[in-house]
Amino acid sequence: MLELNKQQTLSFHSELYNFIPQNHLLIRIHQLIDFSFILEFVGEQYNLFYGRRAKDPEMLFRLIFIQKLYNLSDERVIEETKVNLAYKWFIGLNPEDPLPDSSLLSLFRVHKIGAGEVENLLTEVVKQCVEKGLVKSSAILVDATHSYSKHEASKPLQVLKQAANRLQRAVKKHNSKLLKQLPKMPEFEGETRDKEKQALAYLADLGDTVEQLLPDAEGSLRSRLEETKKIVSDERLLTWKGVQSAIDPDARFGWKSATTSFFGYKESIAMTEDGIITAMKVEPGNASDSKAFPDLIKQTAETGLVVNEVLADKAYGSFTNLKLLAKENIIPTIRLNEMMLYGHQDEQREKFVYHKDSESVECPGGHHSIRKAKMGRKNGNECQRLTFFFDVEKCKACPLQKGCYNTGSDSKTYSVPIVPDFKQKAVEYHESESFKLRYRMRYKIEQKNHELKNHHGLAISQYSRGLLGMRIQAVLTAIAVNAKRMVKLANPKVAR
Ligand code: SF4
């Protein structure tokens, strides 16, 4: 049953709120953002009429918002709100009203916010920003940043032992009498690889046993069982490329530069040129930057913003992304990667000469192709190819066949990509002066990444629950940073 603050009346002590300066950041944010969207977002998670009285979701969301805005822990935000008039006013309580226990914040985040598509919360805030006309730019900047996992990476044997201990502890907490029925962890023997295999078999057995004993397990025990399944079914675990922490099984190693790696998560971000984050996609640290791009464009479109230009570095300059932008009539101010600029050229391929007039290709042996055909799907995600076929009988007798023709093969072909119009245009734009001028604007998103990580705690994961926890943290952080920016855009003279 929900307990809504809107039904509360102001007490005698609420006169104290008159002492809050009218230009306080939280008052400005309250004037700009209607947080009631959270009621619809989490509504399904509550029974409106029965059960224990639940704390108002908007009040809890506003508390979490303050937490992200001022980078406070769950405990600290409750302590600070007890004595800070502006905080208490912002969450809709009277000065003398009690605050919920800090543990409720974590439960609200995971079980209420985490039950929905958390990215939709960001979309709702950006929609309000667009509707108020605060976004003037129709260009978005795309980039990725990273967050370290708060847990360390371990080798597979440690991960397996740690997962087994965690599952046993959860069973003990649930029903200590059942511990005797669980298989005991044996001494693993032999080389490291043998020990890993034995530990994997033991963990699988332990997970199956717990599942049989407690098929209806819920809460933390269910979480441990899910964690165990994830680890046991990870095909890359023993190659050291899969799960590397039993506590944070979604975190992965990614690259910050050609020589520096990190263990954690990657956040792909789209931001308007005037500094509003329109989309965010959080993935394990080893995710590809380029593949997140279509989701960022789609998420941005859902805010109602009409985008006519995208600025991004060469991690995003793939064929698929350029094709998507061409379809949407969006200018690609994207640094093109070498593959896009030069294709798959090598010395051997350059020895084949195209003759425009005969529409044939002459091979290093001086023979012309005998026929040609277009290969690949016209609307696929790769260039179609024009393939030239050579007379294989000539290849069989050719002195240059080494590196050119595989003995015994039934055919000898040479293919060139058919460059589509949009790629040709992208390459021409890439070489222009206007591209260079616009591309310089990318620094703005690097400043935003710095703000997210260094002022609002996104540099390191703060919540448990792996990828879900990181998605919640990143989206809430983006909302707090957007709120600050909205105040600035609405009142250009107000300091951040
Ligand atoms: S192997 Fe065939 S294609 Fe290659 S150079 Fe000789 S004749 Fe030409």
JSON list of C-alpha atoms in Angstrom, two decimals, residues 2 37-48 57 111-113 115-117:
[
{"chain": "A", "resi": 2, "resn": "LEU", "atom": "CA", "xyz": [1.41, 3.35, -1.01]},
{"chain": "A", "resi": 37, "resn": "PHE", "atom": "CA", "xyz": [7.11, 9.97, -13.52]},
{"chain": "A", "resi": 38, "resn": "ILE", "atom": "CA", "xyz": [8.66, 7.62, -10.97]},
{"chain": "A", "resi": 39, "resn": "LEU", "atom": "CA", "xyz": [5.16, 6.69, -9.72]},
{"chain": "A", "resi": 40, "resn": "GLU", "atom": "CA", "xyz": [4.23, 5.26, -13.10]},
{"chain": "A", "resi": 41, "resn": "PHE", "atom": "CA", "xyz": [7.66, 3.64, -13.51]},
{"chain": "A", "resi": 42, "resn": "VAL", "atom": "CA", "xyz": [7.54, 1.67, -10.25]},
{"chain": "A", "resi": 43, "resn": "GLY", "atom": "CA", "xyz": [3.74, 1.52, -9.88]},
{"chain": "A", "resi": 44, "resn": "GLU", "atom": "CA", "xyz": [3.47, -2.14, -10.87]},
{"chain": "A", "resi": 45, "resn": "GLN", "atom": "CA", "xyz": [5.83, -3.10, -8.05]},
{"chain": "A", "resi": 46, "resn": "TYR", "atom": "CA", "xyz": [3.36, -1.90, -5.40]},
{"chain": "A", "resi": 47, "resn": "ASN", "atom": "CA", "xyz": [-0.03, -3.05, -4.29]},
{"chain": "A", "resi": 48, "resn": "LEU", "atom": "CA", "xyz": [-1.98, 0.20, -4.11]},
{"chain": "A", "resi": 57, "resn": "PRO", "atom": "CA", "xyz": [8.34, 6.22, -4.24]},
{"chain": "A", "resi": 111, "resn": "HIS", "atom": "CA", "xyz": [13.65, -4.16, -6.35]},
{"chain": "A", "resi": 112, "resn": "LYS", "atom": "CA", "xyz": [11.63, -1.20, -7.62]},
{"chain": "A", "resi": 113, "resn": "ILE", "atom": "CA", "xyz": [13.83, 0.78, -10.01]},
{"chain": "A", "resi": 115, "resn": "ALA", "atom": "CA", "xyz": [12.60, -4.14, -12.03]},
{"chain": "A", "resi": 116, "resn": "GLY", "atom": "CA", "xyz": [12.05, -1.82, -15.02]},
{"chain": "A", "resi": 117, "resn": "GLU", "atom": "CA", "xyz": [14.08, -0.52, -17.96]}
]
